[in-house]
Amino acid sequence: MSNIYNSFIPMAFDLTELNKRIEAKKTFVDPHITIVEETNRFLDLYDDHLSKGFKRDPKLPLLHMGPLIQISLLKPKKLLEKEYEAIAVEVEAEYRAEVKANQALAVENMVNRILGEAEAKQAKAQEEMQRQLANAARVEALMILNLPNEQEPA
């Protein structure tokens, strides 16, 4: 069956689109964590993070700023994977909600269009019926008044 209402084709769930969106959102994940701490607490915090799988990024310097030390550590792979999984779940939920909302809007638009077409058809039929009734009433009025019908040849 062909669709004569091509302007109302709703969005459909597309796995390729979902994967593109997930990959795009993953690019915003920072693989680093930055620690800024007072010198006397820094080593404990640094050791704690190393024991949890964080690694020092040799490309980023250790900064000593008066009483504070700042360092950026690379997140462990497992932590990054959890963040990526959370992103995938979030993006999929958002995408599915978008598809559902788009489909609901397409249905609403189609209903409005079909109703409009039905109302226009009904109005046209009503106008035709009114015209026919008016013509019949005119013919009857001419007969009652015993006047010639202009539509008939005299």
PDB file of C-alpha atoms in Angstrom:
ATOM      1  CA  MET A   1       0.000   0.000   0.000  1.00  0.00           C
ATOM      2  CA  SER A   2       1.486   3.325  -0.997  1.00  0.00           C
ATOM      3  CA  ASN A   3       1.521   6.284   1.335  1.00  0.00           C
ATOM      4  CA  ILE A   4      -0.198   9.301  -0.235  1.00  0.00           C
ATOM      5  CA  TYR A   5       0.724  11.349   2.813  1.00  0.00           C
ATOM      6  CA  ASN A   6       4.502  11.444   2.313  1.00  0.00           C
ATOM      7  CA  SER A   7       4.782  14.590   4.406  1.00  0.00           C
ATOM      8  CA  PHE A   8       3.830  12.600   7.520  1.00  0.00           C
ATOM      9  CA  ILE A   9       6.447   9.853   7.508  1.00  0.00           C
ATOM     10  CA  PRO A  10       7.406   9.509  11.166  1.00  0.00           C
ATOM     11  CA  MET A  11      10.919   9.023  12.457  1.00  0.00           C
ATOM     12  CA  ALA A  12      11.871   5.371  12.954  1.00  0.00           C
ATOM     13  CA  PHE A  13      14.364   3.914  15.392  1.00  0.00           C
ATOM     14  CA  ASP A  14      17.687   3.516  13.589  1.00  0.00           C
ATOM     15  CA  LEU A  15      20.511   1.612  15.273  1.00  0.00           C
ATOM     16  CA  THR A  16      23.132   3.333  13.102  1.00  0.00           C
ATOM     17  CA  GLU A  17      21.832   6.745  14.195  1.00  0.00           C
ATOM     18  CA  LEU A  18      21.843   5.644  17.824  1.00  0.00           C
ATOM     19  CA  ASN A  19      25.445   4.459  17.555  1.00  0.00           C
ATOM     20  CA  LYS A  20      26.476   7.771  15.949  1.00  0.00           C
ATOM     21  CA  ARG A  21      24.882   9.682  18.799  1.00  0.00           C
ATOM     22  CA  ILE A  22      26.557   7.492  21.413  1.00  0.00           C
ATOM     23  CA  GLU A  23      29.966   7.893  19.792  1.00  0.00           C
ATOM     24  CA  ALA A  24      29.487  11.652  19.542  1.00  0.00           C
ATOM     25  CA  LYS A  25      28.599  11.898  23.233  1.00  0.00           C
ATOM     26  CA  LYS A  26      31.579   9.720  24.210  1.00  0.00           C
ATOM     27  CA  THR A  27      33.920  12.333  22.773  1.00  0.00           C
ATOM     28  CA  PHE A  28      32.983  14.615  25.671  1.00  0.00           C
ATOM     29  CA  VAL A  29      34.235  12.133  28.272  1.00  0.00           C
ATOM     30  CA  ASP A  30      37.469  13.337  29.816  1.00  0.00           C
ATOM     31  CA  PRO A  31      39.819  10.373  30.314  1.00  0.00           C
ATOM     32  CA  HIS A  32      41.516  12.339  33.100  1.00  0.00           C
ATOM     33  CA  ILE A  33      40.724  13.212  36.660  1.00  0.00           C
ATOM     34  CA  THR A  34      42.405  16.220  38.196  1.00  0.00           C
ATOM     35  CA  ILE A  35      43.457  16.254  41.811  1.00  0.00           C
ATOM     36  CA  VAL A  36      44.112  19.566  43.514  1.00  0.00           C
ATOM     37  CA  GLU A  37      45.061  19.154  47.146  1.00  0.00           C
ATOM     38  CA  GLU A  38      47.140  20.649  49.899  1.00  0.00           C
ATOM     39  CA  THR A  39      50.678  19.327  50.001  1.00  0.00           C
ATOM     40  CA  ASN A  40      50.236  17.476  53.317  1.00  0.00           C
ATOM     41  CA  ARG A  41      47.173  15.501  51.990  1.00  0.00           C
ATOM     42  CA  PHE A  42      48.269  15.155  48.388  1.00  0.00           C
ATOM     43  CA  LEU A  43      50.400  11.991  48.713  1.00  0.00           C
ATOM     44  CA  ASP A  44      47.649  10.059  50.512  1.00  0.00           C
ATOM     45  CA  LEU A  45      45.105  11.025  47.867  1.00  0.00           C
ATOM     46  CA  TYR A  46      47.555  10.313  45.048  1.00  0.00           C
ATOM     47  CA  ASP A  47      48.406   6.868  46.465  1.00  0.00           C
ATOM     48  CA  ASP A  48      44.723   6.112  46.954  1.00  0.00           C
ATOM     49  CA  HIS A  49      43.972   6.896  43.294  1.00  0.00           C
ATOM     50  CA  LEU A  50      46.958   4.831  42.095  1.00  0.00           C
ATOM     51  CA  SER A  51      45.695   1.859  44.117  1.00  0.00           C
ATOM     52  CA  LYS A  52      42.320   2.209  42.330  1.00  0.00           C
ATOM     53  CA  GLY A  53      43.943   1.914  38.909  1.00  0.00           C
ATOM     54  CA  PHE A  54      44.500   5.568  38.006  1.00  0.00           C
ATOM     55  CA  LYS A  55      47.793   6.294  36.249  1.00  0.00           C
ATOM     56  CA  ARG A  56      49.872   9.395  35.942  1.00  0.00           C
ATOM     57  CA  ASP A  57      49.721  10.940  32.498  1.00  0.00           C
ATOM     58  CA  PRO A  58      53.320  11.731  31.576  1.00  0.00           C
ATOM     59  CA  LYS A  59      52.112  14.326  29.050  1.00  0.00           C
ATOM     60  CA  LEU A  60      50.550  16.476  31.780  1.00  0.00           C
ATOM     61  CA  PRO A  61      52.767  18.147  34.384  1.00  0.00           C
ATOM     62  CA  LEU A  62      52.566  18.055  38.136  1.00  0.00           C
ATOM     63  CA  LEU A  63      51.922  21.631  39.265  1.00  0.00           C
ATOM     64  CA  HIS A  64      53.005  22.971  42.627  1.00  0.00           C
ATOM     65  CA  MET A  65      51.123  26.174  43.405  1.00  0.00           C
ATOM     66  CA  GLY A  66      52.071  27.398  46.885  1.00  0.00           C
ATOM     67  CA  PRO A  67      50.296  25.146  49.376  1.00  0.00           C
ATOM     68  CA  LEU A  68      48.531  23.186  46.625  1.00  0.00           C
ATOM     69  CA  ILE A  69      49.597  20.449  44.243  1.00  0.00           C
ATOM     70  CA  GLN A  70      47.697  19.653  41.065  1.00  0.00           C
ATOM     71  CA  ILE A  71      48.012  16.528  38.957  1.00  0.00           C
ATOM     72  CA  SER A  72      45.938  14.931  36.216  1.00  0.00           C
ATOM     73  CA  LEU A  73      45.585  11.171  36.278  1.00  0.00           C
ATOM     74  CA  LEU A  74      44.293   8.841  33.577  1.00  0.00           C
ATOM     75  CA  LYS A  75      41.120   7.069  34.598  1.00  0.00           C
ATOM     76  CA  PRO A  76      41.248   3.259  34.712  1.00  0.00           C
ATOM     77  CA  LYS A  77      39.768   1.440  31.708  1.00  0.00           C
ATOM     78  CA  LYS A  78      36.980  -0.066  33.815  1.00  0.00           C
ATOM     79  CA  LEU A  79      35.878   3.370  35.015  1.00  0.00           C
ATOM     80  CA  LEU A  80      35.890   4.733  31.464  1.00  0.00           C
ATOM     81  CA  GLU A  81      33.891   1.716  30.283  1.00  0.00           C
ATOM     82  CA  LYS A  82      31.304   2.349  33.029  1.00  0.00           C
ATOM     83  CA  GLU A  83      31.067   5.984  31.978  1.00  0.00           C
ATOM     84  CA  TYR A  84      30.653   4.917  28.335  1.00  0.00           C
ATOM     85  CA  GLU A  85      27.954   2.410  29.324  1.00  0.00           C
ATOM     86  CA  ALA A  86      26.100   5.092  31.277  1.00  0.00           C
ATOM     87  CA  ILE A  87      26.328   7.396  28.264  1.00  0.00           C
ATOM     88  CA  ALA A  88      24.978   4.666  25.979  1.00  0.00           C
ATOM     89  CA  VAL A  89      22.003   4.069  28.293  1.00  0.00           C
ATOM     90  CA  GLU A  90      21.299   7.805  28.578  1.00  0.00           C
ATOM     91  CA  VAL A  91      21.632   8.496  24.850  1.00  0.00           C
ATOM     92  CA  GLU A  92      19.457   5.500  23.944  1.00  0.00           C
ATOM     93  CA  ALA A  93      16.728   6.618  26.351  1.00  0.00           C
ATOM     94  CA  GLU A  94      16.847  10.157  24.932  1.00  0.00           C
ATOM     95  CA  TYR A  95      16.821   8.874  21.344  1.00  0.00           C
ATOM     96  CA  ARG A  96      13.923   6.476  21.965  1.00  0.00           C
ATOM     97  CA  ALA A  97      11.972   9.306  23.637  1.00  0.00           C
ATOM     98  CA  GLU A  98      12.702  11.542  20.630  1.00  0.00           C
ATOM     99  CA  VAL A  99      11.508   8.855  18.196  1.00  0.00           C
ATOM    100  CA  LYS A 100       8.370   8.244  20.265  1.00  0.00           C
ATOM    101  CA  ALA A 101       7.601  11.976  20.481  1.00  0.00           C
ATOM    102  CA  ASN A 102       8.178  12.368  16.731  1.00  0.00           C
ATOM    103  CA  GLN A 103       5.848   9.460  15.997  1.00  0.00           C
ATOM    104  CA  ALA A 104       3.186  10.884  18.326  1.00  0.00           C
ATOM    105  CA  LEU A 105       3.482  14.240  16.559  1.00  0.00           C
ATOM    106  CA  ALA A 106       3.203  12.548  13.156  1.00  0.00           C
ATOM    107  CA  VAL A 107       0.032  10.762  14.311  1.00  0.00           C
ATOM    108  CA  GLU A 108      -1.406  14.014  15.672  1.00  0.00           C
ATOM    109  CA  ASN A 109      -0.594  15.839  12.420  1.00  0.00           C
ATOM    110  CA  MET A 110      -2.106  13.031  10.352  1.00  0.00           C
ATOM    111  CA  VAL A 111      -5.270  12.992  12.474  1.00  0.00           C
ATOM    112  CA  ASN A 112      -5.602  16.759  12.033  1.00  0.00           C
ATOM    113  CA  ARG A 113      -5.090  16.443   8.285  1.00  0.00           C
ATOM    114  CA  ILE A 114      -7.620  13.614   7.932  1.00  0.00           C
ATOM    115  CA  LEU A 115     -10.133  15.525  10.077  1.00  0.00           C
ATOM    116  CA  GLY A 116      -9.582  18.632   7.966  1.00  0.00           C
ATOM    117  CA  GLU A 117     -10.121  16.678   4.762  1.00  0.00           C
ATOM    118  CA  ALA A 118     -13.267  15.039   6.175  1.00  0.00           C
ATOM    119  CA  GLU A 119     -14.618  18.396   7.373  1.00  0.00           C
ATOM    120  CA  ALA A 120     -13.930  19.967   3.957  1.00  0.00           C
ATOM    121  CA  LYS A 121     -15.671  17.056   2.210  1.00  0.00           C
ATOM    122  CA  GLN A 122     -18.596  17.312   4.608  1.00  0.00           C
ATOM    123  CA  ALA A 123     -18.833  21.089   4.096  1.00  0.00           C
ATOM    124  CA  LYS A 124     -18.789  20.619   0.321  1.00  0.00           C
ATOM    125  CA  ALA A 125     -21.549  17.998   0.557  1.00  0.00           C
ATOM    126  CA  GLN A 126     -23.539  20.301   2.860  1.00  0.00           C
ATOM    127  CA  GLU A 127     -23.160  23.196   0.391  1.00  0.00           C
ATOM    128  CA  GLU A 128     -24.321  20.966  -2.481  1.00  0.00           C
ATOM    129  CA  MET A 129     -27.306  19.783  -0.471  1.00  0.00           C
ATOM    130  CA  GLN A 130     -28.167  23.414   0.411  1.00  0.00           C
ATOM    131  CA  ARG A 131     -27.903  24.370  -3.262  1.00  0.00           C
ATOM    132  CA  GLN A 132     -30.203  21.499  -4.274  1.00  0.00           C
ATOM    133  CA  LEU A 133     -32.703  22.387  -1.528  1.00  0.00           C
ATOM    134  CA  ALA A 134     -32.646  26.048  -2.602  1.00  0.00           C
ATOM    135  CA  ASN A 135     -33.266  25.050  -6.245  1.00  0.00           C
ATOM    136  CA  ALA A 136     -36.131  22.762  -5.259  1.00  0.00           C
ATOM    137  CA  ALA A 137     -37.635  25.470  -3.037  1.00  0.00           C
ATOM    138  CA  ARG A 138     -37.324  27.982  -5.900  1.00  0.00           C
ATOM    139  CA  VAL A 139     -39.103  25.645  -8.304  1.00  0.00           C
ATOM    140  CA  GLU A 140     -41.856  25.017  -5.725  1.00  0.00           C
ATOM    141  CA  ALA A 141     -42.195  28.759  -5.012  1.00  0.00           C
ATOM    142  CA  LEU A 142     -42.571  29.479  -8.741  1.00  0.00           C
ATOM    143  CA  MET A 143     -45.231  26.791  -9.014  1.00  0.00           C
ATOM    144  CA  ILE A 144     -47.135  28.074  -5.975  1.00  0.00           C
ATOM    145  CA  LEU A 145     -47.022  31.607  -7.290  1.00  0.00           C
ATOM    146  CA  ASN A 146     -47.885  30.401 -10.766  1.00  0.00           C
ATOM    147  CA  LEU A 147     -44.878  32.116 -12.285  1.00  0.00           C
ATOM    148  CA  PRO A 148     -42.893  30.809 -15.218  1.00  0.00           C
ATOM    149  CA  ASN A 149     -39.697  28.938 -14.446  1.00  0.00           C
ATOM    150  CA  GLU A 150     -36.884  30.883 -16.104  1.00  0.00           C
ATOM    151  CA  GLN A 151     -34.899  27.706 -16.533  1.00  0.00           C
ATOM    152  CA  GLU A 152     -37.615  26.091 -18.690  1.00  0.00           C
ATOM    153  CA  PRO A 153     -38.173  27.314 -22.237  1.00  0.00           C
ATOM    154  CA  ALA A 154     -41.355  29.491 -22.465  1.00  0.00           C
TER     155      ALA A 154
END
